[in-house]
Each structure stands twice: as C-alpha cells, then as structure tokens.
Amino acid sequence: MSETDPIQQQKITTYIWYAVILVCLTIVAFPTIMLVCVGMVPTAIATFIDRTEDKYSVYCIAGGNFCGVFVYLLELWGSHNNISAANTIFSEIFPLLIMYASAGFGLIIFMVLPPIISSVLQAIAQRRLNLLRVVQTKLVEEWGETLIPADPSTEKLAVDTKPE
Amino acid sequence: MAEASKSSRISSENGSTENQPALLLGRYYIDANAPIPQLDSPSARAFSVEDRRDIGRNLFALICTPELPPRLDVMDTLKGEHITGLLPLVEWGTVFWPPLGIKIMVVVYEYPMGGNVVDPDTEDTTRLAEYDIPRRIVEPLATAIAELSARGITHHSIRPDNVYFLDEECQKLVLGECVTGPPGFDQTALVEPMHRATSSPGGRGPGTTSDDLYALGVTIFIVVTGHSSLETHSDTDIIYQKFEQGSYASICGNMETHSSLTEVFRGLLCDDPDEQWDLEKLDIWINGRQQPPIKNISPHRAKEPFLFNGYEHTNPKALAYAFSRNVRDAIRSIKDDEFQRWLRHSVGETEMADAINNLLEVASYNKGTTQGRDDYLVFRTVLVLDSTGPLRFKDFSCYPNGFGTAIAVDLLRKGNAKAGIEVILLELFTYWIKAQPSARHISPELKIVFNQSRNFLKSKQLGYGIDRCLYKLNPGLPCQSSLISSECVISIEDLLPALDNVSANIDSKLIPIDRHIAAFIATRFDEDIQPHLRALASTKQQTSIVGMMSLLAFMQYKLHPEPLLGLAGWVGGLLGPVIDSYYSVTTRRKLERDIPKLVRKGSLPDLFEFVDDADLRRQDWDDYNEAKERYAEAHSEAVKIEDRLKEQLAEAETAGERVTAIISVLGTMVIVTMIFIGHYL
C-alpha cells in the first residue's frame, strides 16, 4: 500500500492540474469549452468504453470527432464567440449531426482499417519469403542438396526448397 | 579341368569343321586343319606351317597351352639361332587360333624330316648301330647342351620322344622343343634326376646342365636299347626305385650294353653330383679316351625297412618323398617312437633323429601356432630327411627357382595357390635355404625375390597380392584377366590395344582394370604408377574411376599415341561418378555434352584432362562454397521473416489498430489544417 501511494498521489495531482486548467479555460473561453464539451461527447464515451491500455479506438474516434467540432469552433470564433453563439450552434441539429457523424466516421475507420493494414504487412513479408525460397531452390537445383545444412531446424525449409 | 576342356575343344574341332589358317606375323600360315600328331609335345600340339616367303621350306608350329607359362626368355635367345643338335626355332608370337577362338602363343620350328628317333608306333631304333652312338647321337646332343649352357640356358626337356632326325637321311640328330611350357614340366620321373623328379612338374625350375646330362643319359639308353626296365612303371614307383637302388641300377637294370656305353651311362646317371660326368668328361668319352671308372656306390639303405602307407622304405629320402605326399598319415608316423628308433638304429642317422625329436618338442610347446601345425612339422621333417630335395609343403613342391612356375601352374590349373602362398608368408623358403649343403650355391637374388613376393602378398591392394607375384615370377605369362584372356597379352605394349579390341564385345559396366590387369601393369610397365594404384584401390567410386582413367591415360601417353576409340568409349561410359563429383549441374551437363566428342578422338589423356581438369575442379569448389554461403544467408533471412510472420499473425489486430490510430491522428491534423486554411481563405 505504501508503494502505491506516490502513484496515486501523482495521479491525483495530475487530475487537480487538469481541473485547474479546465477552470481557467472555462473562465477565459467558456463558449469554446462548452462547444468542445458538448461536441466531443462521443470521444468521452469512447474513452470510457475502450478498456484497452493503448486506447487506439479513442485516437480514431477523437480524430474524426475533433474534425467535426473544429468546423464549428471556427464558426464560433468567427462570430461573437459568446454563449449565445454557442447556443445557436447547439440549437441546430445539423452541426451536432456533423460533429457526431465525424466521430462515427472515426469509429468506422478504426473498425475497417486494422485488418487491411495487417493483411498488407503480411503480404509484403510473404512476398520476401517467397523470393528467398526461389533463390534457395535455384541454388539447390544448381549445386545439389549438399548445400542444405544438416540442421534439424532447417528441415522444413529443406523440404520446401528441394528441387523436383 | 580347364586343360581337359580345352583339349577336348581342340580335338573335337579337328577335322570336323574347316578352320581358316592362322597367320603369324604376316608370314607364316598355320593350318589348324592339318595337325601333325607325331610332332606333338605333351603341352603343345603340332600343326603344319607354310612360309609365304619361302613356300618350299618345311616348318611346323607348336600351339602352346594357354594356362602354362612359356619360356619367353629362351624363345628370344634361340630364335633364328642355328645350334648344332637343336631343332631350329624359326619364329614365335601370338596368333588368333580359330579352333579356340582366342589368341594363343605359337612357336614355329623347322620340320624334322627324319622323324622321331624313337618312333612311338614301330619302336624302330634300328637305324642306329652301337658304334654310331658317340658320334651320331651323343656328340650332337652334347654339343647342343654345351651351346645352351654357354648361353645360360638349360634344355630341361630332353627325353626320347623329344629327339628328332632333322634330315630325311637321318644323319642330323637334334633335341626338340623346350619352350612351350615351364622347364621340366613335361619330363617324366624316368628322365629326371631323382631329386628333381620329386618336385611337382611345374616347380622343377630350369635346373642345371647336370640335369640335362642326366636326361641325356636316360635318353641315349632308351634310344640304344629301345626301352628301359622302368618305362612301364608309374612315376612314384620310378622315384622309389631310384632312391632304393640308385639311378643307374634302376634304369639300366640287368640290360647288357657295350662296355663303352656302360661307362657313359654310369657317368651320366651317377647320383653323386661330384661324381656325375660333366660336359668335359663326356667330350673325353666321345673322343674315345678312357675315363677313371665310376664307383658303383649303392644308396645307403637301412638295415630294416620302415613301413609307411604299405610300402617298405629303406631310404630316408624315399620316406621324405612318401611323407610329403601324405601329410595326414605322415604326422602319425613322425610322432611314433618307432620312426625315431628306426632312424637311430636301422639307418644310423642319430643327428637326423635328434633334429626330428627337437622339432617334435618345439611343436608340442607351440600348439596352436604355426610351429605346432602338422603340415609345418611334416615340412620340417621332410627337410631333415632330404635337405637336397625340393621345398615340399602340403601338396605344393618346388625348387626355389621354379617357385614362380609352380605358383602359376597351381593358380591357373587348380584355381588357387594357397599352399604356395603359405610357403611365402610363413617364410618356409628360409628353412630350405639354410638346410642346403654349403657347396650348393643359392643366389642372393633368390632371397630378394622371395622377400619381395612376401611384401606383395601382404598387401591386399589392387596391383599386389598373389597376382603381382604371378607376373613378377613368370615374365612370359600372358595376362590372365578374364577381360582379355582371349587376347594373349604378354607385352605391356599390347595391353591397351587388347582392351580396345575387346571393348565392343564386353559388358561396358565392367571396369577395364581388374586385379590381374593391375598386377600385370604394375609388373611390366616400367614407370612409377603407385599414385594411380592407390587411387584405383580407393573405396570411393569416383576416386577409383579417376585412378583407373589416369592410369590408362598415362599408359596411352607413354606407349600408344594412336587413338583407342573402343577403349575411350568404354571408359567414357564409366565416367558417371566422376562427372557427378562436380557440384555444379551446369558443369556436369557441359561435361556430359562434350565427352562424346573426346571419345570420338580416342585419346584417353585428353579425356582424362577434360574430365579431371584441376582448374575446373577448383572453380567448381569455390563456386560451390559461395553458393553454400548464399544459401545460408537466404535461409537465415527466411527464418527471421517466418518468425516475424508468426508474430504478426498473433498481433495482427493490435498492429493494425496501432497503424490505424497513427493514420487517424495524422489524418485529423491534415484535415484540421485544411479546414482552417479553407475557412480563412
């Protein structure tokens, strides 16, 4: 217990600092904070739902979500930048739809892209492996099976590269 | 057995089928359909010969028996020589003999027009009167023996049926052939001195001029009297009688001859080497002068006979002969106390008895070793009983200078020479040499030959062993390899052409160098071929074939510049393992493609150089090692990739998510930047 205390304390300190910054930002730019808080709700939900350590899904959803929110942040900053302007944005369904749909788009990317990327990486490695095997087969065809070292670990490879 | 089959082949083909005449050296037609039985020698059949350059010349040829070593050195010496009292040897060589379908040794002689001095059909010896004997019979034959002796040769085939009248008028008496077989091989016990008679026919050796004079004495006696009292006896009986009674008494018996003839018979048939007449004494007799009379010394006889194998022996030498012929019974008699008692009391040979007693004691202490063996004990006992006799061990007997021919006869006729090999390996010849009387000169070369033979026999390598001894000790013996037995190869120069000739009709999978050929080359090829023989003897097939090829190529380089197409083709077909010894498939294919071109040139040196090119081998080896390294590198990388692939399969999702997260962050930054720029522009 005594070992975990400093970590817990450090976390608490970090959260206190986040709260201080949030309070300061709220005081300085309340409409912006309000827009971000409302617009980034999907990201907050994703953060709570994703229990993995790395939370890769949060990066994707947050990325998409922020793109959607950023459009209206610019609109807010370009208008009066007050609570009323923020309320105007919230009062319409389309901005909310854009913000949340962009978060959904991030989620879709997170669901679709990883298997594709994984397959591509494997295909590249397999292609290199095949090339090496072709080289080995040609060497064995030219110089005979005595090239194959008498190592049990290479037995499978030897069978694969044995010329017909 | 082999002789019998060959003889039957000869006889069955005589007259029944017409054979083409054989042509010797492009000059002498030998008619296989015209045998001359009256001129046959026991080991060679006689056939009619026509000289193409001199049609009127009367000649005949003797066809040698293939499995007997002829006396080539004597043939060389006598060819073309006109020696008084000797049938002129005109020519010799090898010729294809149609009745046997093989090449064979042939000796051409002048035809003795007067026929045999003792006609076997009519026993007509009346052409000679007793007063003619010295000048018409003894003088020419003694001259022939003297002439041969001057050339360092003995005839060793003097017997009544081998003495001829050269002319039709029956004035010129000559000795017949003496070269178609080993010296003394065809001699009966009657015409051989008693000691030589106890040797096997093949092991009698060239003998001495004294032996020729002894045979001359017997021959003259039979020519003069028409027969001998021993003529109808077996060789064994003749030998026993000679030992018991002495040669003169046993041969001449009670037959009466002119007193001067009695003198010459006593002189020539004397069993004491110091008393026996030599050529000088014989010459004195021919010239009619008186000789000091020879004392009629009877052989020493025991007071009581010793019974062995149903025969009562009164002479230790005769008993030695009997022992040597029956080892199993002999050992019982030797171990019997009665035998030593007989030697001490009946024969009076105490020293002999002591020596045998000593041998028995040594044998009893060394049971299970060579010295304890029965056959060894019999050998030593026989040597004690008769030290001047031949070397006798088991069924093998010979005089040391007839050892080579004895081995050859045993090997080629019986199929093995185990006893002869043991004689060498057990160094029995050293006992024989030590046992000889000091007066008997033993050539130092003989000891060297035996020691050399022992070294050959110790090695089992190709080119050594009994085969090497066979060719070393028999310079006139053709190569006995089954591959070229039909070619009668005597000279090393004829070996490659012979292999070339037989290549078309032989199983091409056979190796052209077998044990006989290797030994033949090692003996008769006057170059250092040890490295080739070592390679040839290798257990690795490719090394052995390279050794075979290098030896044949070396021989062709040294002996035969002309192409050997058949042999090159034969050897080319055996190069598979040599080609396979290259690692590179490309090199192998190139060799396989180009070998036929070189085979068609018939040059073994070129073929060898091409197949076993040192640069090509080095290059192949270097490239092979490089390929091995490349393979290992590729293997190592492949293993790494495989491991990585396995890891990726396990963490594929995580890896994809990680990349997706990175892409998302980067994409967000780009999009946000674009929106920002788009908003303010």
PDB file of C-alpha atoms in Angstrom, chain A residues 54 56 59-64 66-68 70-71 74-75 77-78 106 109-110 113-115 117-118 121-123 125-126 128-129 132-133 135-137 139-144 146-149 151 153-154 156-158 160-161, chain B residues 583-588 619-621 623-624 627-639 641-642 644-645 648-649 651-665 667-669 671-673 675-676 679-680:
ATOM      1  CA  ASP A  54      -3.424   1.793 -25.580  1.00  0.00           C
ATOM      2  CA  TYR A  56      -6.308   3.100 -30.136  1.00  0.00           C
ATOM      3  CA  TYR A  59      -7.450   8.178 -31.166  1.00  0.00           C
ATOM      4  CA  CYS A  60      -9.564   7.336 -34.221  1.00  0.00           C
ATOM      5  CA  ILE A  61     -12.874   8.500 -32.813  1.00  0.00           C
ATOM      6  CA  ALA A  62     -11.336  11.584 -31.263  1.00  0.00           C
ATOM      7  CA  GLY A  63      -9.619  12.461 -34.549  1.00  0.00           C
ATOM      8  CA  GLY A  64     -12.867  12.241 -36.513  1.00  0.00           C
ATOM      9  CA  PHE A  66     -12.482  16.840 -33.491  1.00  0.00           C
ATOM     10  CA  CYS A  67     -12.571  17.422 -37.257  1.00  0.00           C
ATOM     11  CA  GLY A  68     -16.351  17.787 -36.963  1.00  0.00           C
ATOM     12  CA  PHE A  70     -13.333  22.138 -35.367  1.00  0.00           C
ATOM     13  CA  VAL A  71     -15.549  23.389 -38.201  1.00  0.00           C
ATOM     14  CA  LEU A  74     -14.035  28.248 -36.319  1.00  0.00           C
ATOM     15  CA  GLU A  75     -17.596  29.435 -36.839  1.00  0.00           C
ATOM     16  CA  TRP A  77     -14.544  32.087 -33.103  1.00  0.00           C
ATOM     17  CA  GLY A  78     -15.513  33.919 -36.308  1.00  0.00           C
ATOM     18  CA  GLY A 106     -13.509   7.727 -36.973  1.00  0.00           C
ATOM     19  CA  ILE A 109     -12.022   3.739 -39.797  1.00  0.00           C
ATOM     20  CA  PHE A 110     -10.986   2.066 -36.571  1.00  0.00           C
ATOM     21  CA  LEU A 113      -8.571  -0.288 -41.428  1.00  0.00           C
ATOM     22  CA  PRO A 114      -6.669  -2.559 -38.972  1.00  0.00           C
ATOM     23  CA  PRO A 115      -7.409  -5.908 -40.761  1.00  0.00           C
ATOM     24  CA  ILE A 117      -3.217  -2.967 -42.818  1.00  0.00           C
ATOM     25  CA  SER A 118      -2.385  -6.269 -41.147  1.00  0.00           C
ATOM     26  CA  LEU A 121       2.037  -6.154 -43.906  1.00  0.00           C
ATOM     27  CA  GLN A 122       1.814  -9.960 -44.057  1.00  0.00           C
ATOM     28  CA  ALA A 123       1.652  -9.975 -47.815  1.00  0.00           C
ATOM     29  CA  ALA A 125       6.688 -10.330 -45.677  1.00  0.00           C
ATOM     30  CA  GLN A 126       5.338 -13.376 -47.518  1.00  0.00           C
ATOM     31  CA  ARG A 128      10.031 -11.538 -49.492  1.00  0.00           C
ATOM     32  CA  LEU A 129       9.954 -15.052 -48.055  1.00  0.00           C
ATOM     33  CA  LEU A 132      14.194 -16.120 -50.726  1.00  0.00           C
ATOM     34  CA  ARG A 133      12.791 -19.583 -51.265  1.00  0.00           C
ATOM     35  CA  VAL A 135      16.693 -18.192 -54.584  1.00  0.00           C
ATOM     36  CA  GLN A 136      17.312 -21.234 -52.374  1.00  0.00           C
ATOM     37  CA  THR A 137      15.572 -23.589 -54.799  1.00  0.00           C
ATOM     38  CA  LEU A 139      20.843 -22.760 -55.635  1.00  0.00           C
ATOM     39  CA  VAL A 140      19.874 -26.314 -54.725  1.00  0.00           C
ATOM     40  CA  GLU A 141      18.986 -27.098 -58.316  1.00  0.00           C
ATOM     41  CA  GLU A 142      22.412 -25.880 -59.460  1.00  0.00           C
ATOM     42  CA  TRP A 143      24.583 -27.173 -56.623  1.00  0.00           C
ATOM     43  CA  GLY A 144      22.701 -30.072 -55.155  1.00  0.00           C
ATOM     44  CA  THR A 146      24.535 -30.832 -50.061  1.00  0.00           C
ATOM     45  CA  LEU A 147      24.044 -27.066 -49.797  1.00  0.00           C
ATOM     46  CA  ILE A 148      21.323 -27.655 -47.246  1.00  0.00           C
ATOM     47  CA  PRO A 149      22.898 -27.617 -43.802  1.00  0.00           C
ATOM     48  CA  ASP A 151      20.454 -28.697 -39.052  1.00  0.00           C
ATOM     49  CA  SER A 153      15.717 -26.539 -37.642  1.00  0.00           C
ATOM     50  CA  THR A 154      16.128 -26.166 -41.397  1.00  0.00           C
ATOM     51  CA  LYS A 156      11.156 -27.939 -43.205  1.00  0.00           C
ATOM     52  CA  LEU A 157      12.833 -25.340 -45.349  1.00  0.00           C
ATOM     53  CA  ALA A 158      14.951 -28.035 -46.989  1.00  0.00           C
ATOM     54  CA  ASP A 160      10.258 -26.756 -49.319  1.00  0.00           C
ATOM     55  CA  THR A 161      13.286 -25.895 -51.439  1.00  0.00           C
TER      56      THR A 161
ATOM     57  CA  TYR B 583      28.816 -29.852 -57.677  1.00  0.00           C
ATOM     58  CA  SER B 584      27.569 -27.628 -60.455  1.00  0.00           C
ATOM     59  CA  VAL B 585      24.785 -29.082 -62.570  1.00  0.00           C
ATOM     60  CA  THR B 586      25.753 -26.767 -65.400  1.00  0.00           C
ATOM     61  CA  THR B 587      29.331 -28.093 -65.367  1.00  0.00           C
ATOM     62  CA  ARG B 588      28.054 -31.659 -65.283  1.00  0.00           C
ATOM     63  CA  GLN B 619      36.392 -23.196 -59.746  1.00  0.00           C
ATOM     64  CA  ASP B 620      33.577 -25.634 -59.050  1.00  0.00           C
ATOM     65  CA  TRP B 621      34.639 -25.921 -55.423  1.00  0.00           C
ATOM     66  CA  ASP B 623      31.549 -21.524 -56.574  1.00  0.00           C
ATOM     67  CA  TYR B 624      30.013 -24.271 -54.520  1.00  0.00           C
ATOM     68  CA  ALA B 627      26.563 -20.856 -53.186  1.00  0.00           C
ATOM     69  CA  LYS B 628      26.596 -22.503 -49.796  1.00  0.00           C
ATOM     70  CA  GLU B 629      27.108 -19.136 -48.141  1.00  0.00           C
ATOM     71  CA  ARG B 630      24.328 -17.571 -50.210  1.00  0.00           C
ATOM     72  CA  TYR B 631      22.013 -20.379 -49.289  1.00  0.00           C
ATOM     73  CA  ALA B 632      22.826 -19.962 -45.615  1.00  0.00           C
ATOM     74  CA  GLU B 633      22.195 -16.195 -45.799  1.00  0.00           C
ATOM     75  CA  ALA B 634      18.884 -16.713 -47.568  1.00  0.00           C
ATOM     76  CA  HIS B 635      17.986 -19.345 -45.060  1.00  0.00           C
ATOM     77  CA  SER B 636      18.772 -17.082 -42.141  1.00  0.00           C
ATOM     78  CA  GLU B 637      16.695 -14.220 -43.544  1.00  0.00           C
ATOM     79  CA  ALA B 638      13.826 -16.557 -44.368  1.00  0.00           C
ATOM     80  CA  VAL B 639      13.790 -17.860 -40.827  1.00  0.00           C
ATOM     81  CA  ILE B 641      10.738 -13.442 -41.813  1.00  0.00           C
ATOM     82  CA  GLU B 642       8.912 -16.589 -40.870  1.00  0.00           C
ATOM     83  CA  ARG B 644       8.048 -12.243 -37.830  1.00  0.00           C
ATOM     84  CA  LEU B 645       5.070 -13.553 -39.786  1.00  0.00           C
ATOM     85  CA  GLN B 648       2.241 -10.713 -36.923  1.00  0.00           C
ATOM     86  CA  LEU B 649      -0.436 -13.378 -37.080  1.00  0.00           C
ATOM     87  CA  GLU B 651      -0.753  -9.465 -33.047  1.00  0.00           C
ATOM     88  CA  ALA B 652      -2.286  -8.619 -36.361  1.00  0.00           C
ATOM     89  CA  GLU B 653      -5.234  -6.809 -34.836  1.00  0.00           C
ATOM     90  CA  THR B 654      -3.159  -4.766 -32.432  1.00  0.00           C
ATOM     91  CA  ALA B 655      -0.682  -3.851 -35.147  1.00  0.00           C
ATOM     92  CA  GLY B 656      -3.490  -2.787 -37.470  1.00  0.00           C
ATOM     93  CA  GLU B 657      -5.117  -0.745 -34.709  1.00  0.00           C
ATOM     94  CA  ARG B 658      -1.831   0.927 -33.907  1.00  0.00           C
ATOM     95  CA  VAL B 659      -1.292   1.896 -37.503  1.00  0.00           C
ATOM     96  CA  THR B 660      -4.898   2.998 -37.826  1.00  0.00           C
ATOM     97  CA  ALA B 661      -4.544   5.202 -34.740  1.00  0.00           C
ATOM     98  CA  ILE B 662      -1.441   6.806 -36.180  1.00  0.00           C
ATOM     99  CA  ILE B 663      -3.169   7.329 -39.514  1.00  0.00           C
ATOM    100  CA  SER B 664      -6.186   8.808 -37.750  1.00  0.00           C
ATOM    101  CA  VAL B 665      -4.097  11.286 -35.797  1.00  0.00           C
ATOM    102  CA  GLY B 667      -5.378  12.495 -40.909  1.00  0.00           C
ATOM    103  CA  THR B 668      -7.021  14.666 -38.248  1.00  0.00           C
ATOM    104  CA  MET B 669      -4.080  17.050 -38.278  1.00  0.00           C
ATOM    105  CA  ILE B 671      -7.991  17.787 -42.157  1.00  0.00           C
ATOM    106  CA  VAL B 672      -7.969  20.341 -39.349  1.00  0.00           C
ATOM    107  CA  THR B 673      -5.256  22.286 -41.126  1.00  0.00           C
ATOM    108  CA  ILE B 675     -10.400  23.315 -42.671  1.00  0.00           C
ATOM    109  CA  PHE B 676      -8.550  26.117 -41.001  1.00  0.00           C
ATOM    110  CA  HIS B 679     -12.083  28.923 -43.545  1.00  0.00           C
ATOM    111  CA  TYR B 680      -9.757  31.914 -43.731  1.00  0.00           C
TER     112      TYR B 680
END
